[in-house]
PDB file of C-alpha atoms in Angstrom:
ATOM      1  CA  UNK Z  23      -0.561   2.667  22.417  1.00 78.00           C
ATOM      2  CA  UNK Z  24       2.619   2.491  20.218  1.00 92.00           C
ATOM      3  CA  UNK Z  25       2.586   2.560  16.631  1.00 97.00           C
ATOM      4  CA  UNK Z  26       2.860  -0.294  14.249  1.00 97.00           C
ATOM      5  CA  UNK Z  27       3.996  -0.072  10.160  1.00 98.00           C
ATOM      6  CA  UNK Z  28       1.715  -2.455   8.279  1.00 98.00           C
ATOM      7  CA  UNK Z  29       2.673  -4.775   5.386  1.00 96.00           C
ATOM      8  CA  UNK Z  30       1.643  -1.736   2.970  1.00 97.00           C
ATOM      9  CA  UNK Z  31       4.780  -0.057   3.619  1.00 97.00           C
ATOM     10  CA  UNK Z  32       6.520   1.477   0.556  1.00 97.00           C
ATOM     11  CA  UNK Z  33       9.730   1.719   2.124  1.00 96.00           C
ATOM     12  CA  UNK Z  34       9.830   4.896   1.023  1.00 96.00           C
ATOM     13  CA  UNK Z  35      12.271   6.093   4.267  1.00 94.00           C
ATOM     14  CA  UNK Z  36      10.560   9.384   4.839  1.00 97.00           C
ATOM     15  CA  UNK Z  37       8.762   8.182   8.787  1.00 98.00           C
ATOM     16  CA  UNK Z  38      12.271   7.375   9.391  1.00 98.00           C
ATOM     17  CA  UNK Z  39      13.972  10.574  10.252  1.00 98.00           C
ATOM     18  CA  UNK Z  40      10.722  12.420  11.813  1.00 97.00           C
ATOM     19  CA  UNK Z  41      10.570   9.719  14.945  1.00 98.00           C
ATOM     20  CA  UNK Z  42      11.943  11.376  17.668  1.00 97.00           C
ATOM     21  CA  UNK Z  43      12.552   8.277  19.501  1.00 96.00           C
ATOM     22  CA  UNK Z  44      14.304   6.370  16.923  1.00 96.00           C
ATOM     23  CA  UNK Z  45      11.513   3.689  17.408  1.00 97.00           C
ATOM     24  CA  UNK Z  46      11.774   3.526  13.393  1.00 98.00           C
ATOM     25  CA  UNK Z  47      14.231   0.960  11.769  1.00 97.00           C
ATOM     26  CA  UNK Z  48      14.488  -0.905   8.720  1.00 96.00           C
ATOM     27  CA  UNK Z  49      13.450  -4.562   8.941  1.00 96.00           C
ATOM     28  CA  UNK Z  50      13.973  -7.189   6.699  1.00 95.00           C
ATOM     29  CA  UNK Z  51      11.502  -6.251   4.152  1.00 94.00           C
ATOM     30  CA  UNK Z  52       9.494  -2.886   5.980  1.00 96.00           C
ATOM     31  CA  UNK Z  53      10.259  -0.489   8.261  1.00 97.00           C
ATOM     32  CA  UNK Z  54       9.467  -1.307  11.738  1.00 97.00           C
ATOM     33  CA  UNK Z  55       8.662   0.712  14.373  1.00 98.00           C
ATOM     34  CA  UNK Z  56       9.961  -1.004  18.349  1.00 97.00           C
ATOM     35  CA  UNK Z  57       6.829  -0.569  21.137  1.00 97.00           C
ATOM     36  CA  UNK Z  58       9.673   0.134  23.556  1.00 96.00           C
ATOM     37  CA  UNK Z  59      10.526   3.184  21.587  1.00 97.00           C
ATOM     38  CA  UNK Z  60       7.192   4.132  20.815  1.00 98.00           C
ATOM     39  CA  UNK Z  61       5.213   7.046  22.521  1.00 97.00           C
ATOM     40  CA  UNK Z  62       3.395   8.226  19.246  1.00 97.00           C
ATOM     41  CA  UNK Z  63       5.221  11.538  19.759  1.00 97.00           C
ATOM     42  CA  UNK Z  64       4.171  12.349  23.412  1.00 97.00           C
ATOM     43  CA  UNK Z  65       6.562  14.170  25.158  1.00 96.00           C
ATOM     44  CA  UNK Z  66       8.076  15.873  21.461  1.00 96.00           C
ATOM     45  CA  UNK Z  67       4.869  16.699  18.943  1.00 97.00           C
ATOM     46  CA  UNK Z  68       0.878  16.869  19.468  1.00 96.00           C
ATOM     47  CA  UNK Z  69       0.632  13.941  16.630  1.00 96.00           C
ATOM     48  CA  UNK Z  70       2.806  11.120  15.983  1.00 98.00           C
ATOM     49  CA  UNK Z  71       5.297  12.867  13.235  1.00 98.00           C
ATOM     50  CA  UNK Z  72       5.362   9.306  11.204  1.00 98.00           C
ATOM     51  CA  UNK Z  73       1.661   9.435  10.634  1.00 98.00           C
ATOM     52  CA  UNK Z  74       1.575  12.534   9.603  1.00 97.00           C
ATOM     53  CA  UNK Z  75       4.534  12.048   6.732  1.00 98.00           C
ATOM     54  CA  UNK Z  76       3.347   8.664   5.842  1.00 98.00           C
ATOM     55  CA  UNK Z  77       2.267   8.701   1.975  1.00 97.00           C
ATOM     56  CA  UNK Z  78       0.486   5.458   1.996  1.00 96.00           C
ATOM     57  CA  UNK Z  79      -0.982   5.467   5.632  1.00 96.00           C
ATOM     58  CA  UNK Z  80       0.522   2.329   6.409  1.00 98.00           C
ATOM     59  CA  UNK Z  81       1.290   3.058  10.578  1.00 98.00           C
ATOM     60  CA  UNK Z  82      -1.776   2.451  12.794  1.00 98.00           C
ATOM     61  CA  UNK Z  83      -2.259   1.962  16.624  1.00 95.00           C
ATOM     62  CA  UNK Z  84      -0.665  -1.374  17.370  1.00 96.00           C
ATOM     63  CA  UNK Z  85      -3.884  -3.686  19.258  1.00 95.00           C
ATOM     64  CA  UNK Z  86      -1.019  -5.535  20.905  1.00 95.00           C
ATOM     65  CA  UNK Z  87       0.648  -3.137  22.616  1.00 94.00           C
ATOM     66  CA  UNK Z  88      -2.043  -0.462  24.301  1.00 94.00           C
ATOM     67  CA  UNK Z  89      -1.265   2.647  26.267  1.00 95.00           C
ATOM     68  CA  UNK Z  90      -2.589   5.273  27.438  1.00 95.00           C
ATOM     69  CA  UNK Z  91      -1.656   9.129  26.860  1.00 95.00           C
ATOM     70  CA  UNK Z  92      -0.403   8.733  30.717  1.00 97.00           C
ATOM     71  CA  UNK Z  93       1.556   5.914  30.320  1.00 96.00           C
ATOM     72  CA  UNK Z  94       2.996   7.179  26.985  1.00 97.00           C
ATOM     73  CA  UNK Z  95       4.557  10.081  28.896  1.00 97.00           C
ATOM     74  CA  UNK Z  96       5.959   7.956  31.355  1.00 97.00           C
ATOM     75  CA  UNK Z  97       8.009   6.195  28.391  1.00 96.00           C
ATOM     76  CA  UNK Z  98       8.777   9.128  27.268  1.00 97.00           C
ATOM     77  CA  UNK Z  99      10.189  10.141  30.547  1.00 97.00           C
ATOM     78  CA  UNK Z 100      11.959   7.338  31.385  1.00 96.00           C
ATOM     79  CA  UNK Z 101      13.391   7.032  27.053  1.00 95.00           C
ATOM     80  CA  UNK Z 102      15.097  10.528  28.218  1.00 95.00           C
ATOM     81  CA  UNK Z 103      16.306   9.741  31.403  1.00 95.00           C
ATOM     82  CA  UNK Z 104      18.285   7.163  29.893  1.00 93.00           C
ATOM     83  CA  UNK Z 105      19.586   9.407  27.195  1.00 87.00           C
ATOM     84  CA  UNK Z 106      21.063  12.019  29.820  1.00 82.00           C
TER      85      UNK Z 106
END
């Protein structure tokens, strides 16, 4: 399941940086986090390295976009495949 950053956000830029991925971009008015980028860390860290940084808790599991750890680490493979 990918990771979403909720209306709460303080736009405080420190989720930014730790994403591995670079799923994490500033939107119009939040930071925003892209479901194609997104495999909550799997593949790089045990937990997703936003989450963990977050000072508000604004980033939870995004309902419309649900994966499983499997499927997250086929993203992951195929995110570095491209980056080679």
């Amino acid at each position: 399941m990918a990771l979403i950053i909720t209306d709460e956000c303080i736009n405080c830029d420190v989720c930014e940086p730790e994403c591995p991925n670079s799923a994490i971009s500033e939107g119009d008015e939040i930071y925003e986090i892209d479901p194609n980028l997104c495999t909550e860390c799997v593949g790089h860290y045990d937990e997703p390295q936003c989450q963990q940084v977050c000072p508000v808790d604004c980033i939870p599991n995004d309902p419309a976009h649900v994966e499983n750890r499997d499927q997250l680490m086929e993203k992951y493979e195929r995110i570095m495949a491209a980056q080679a």
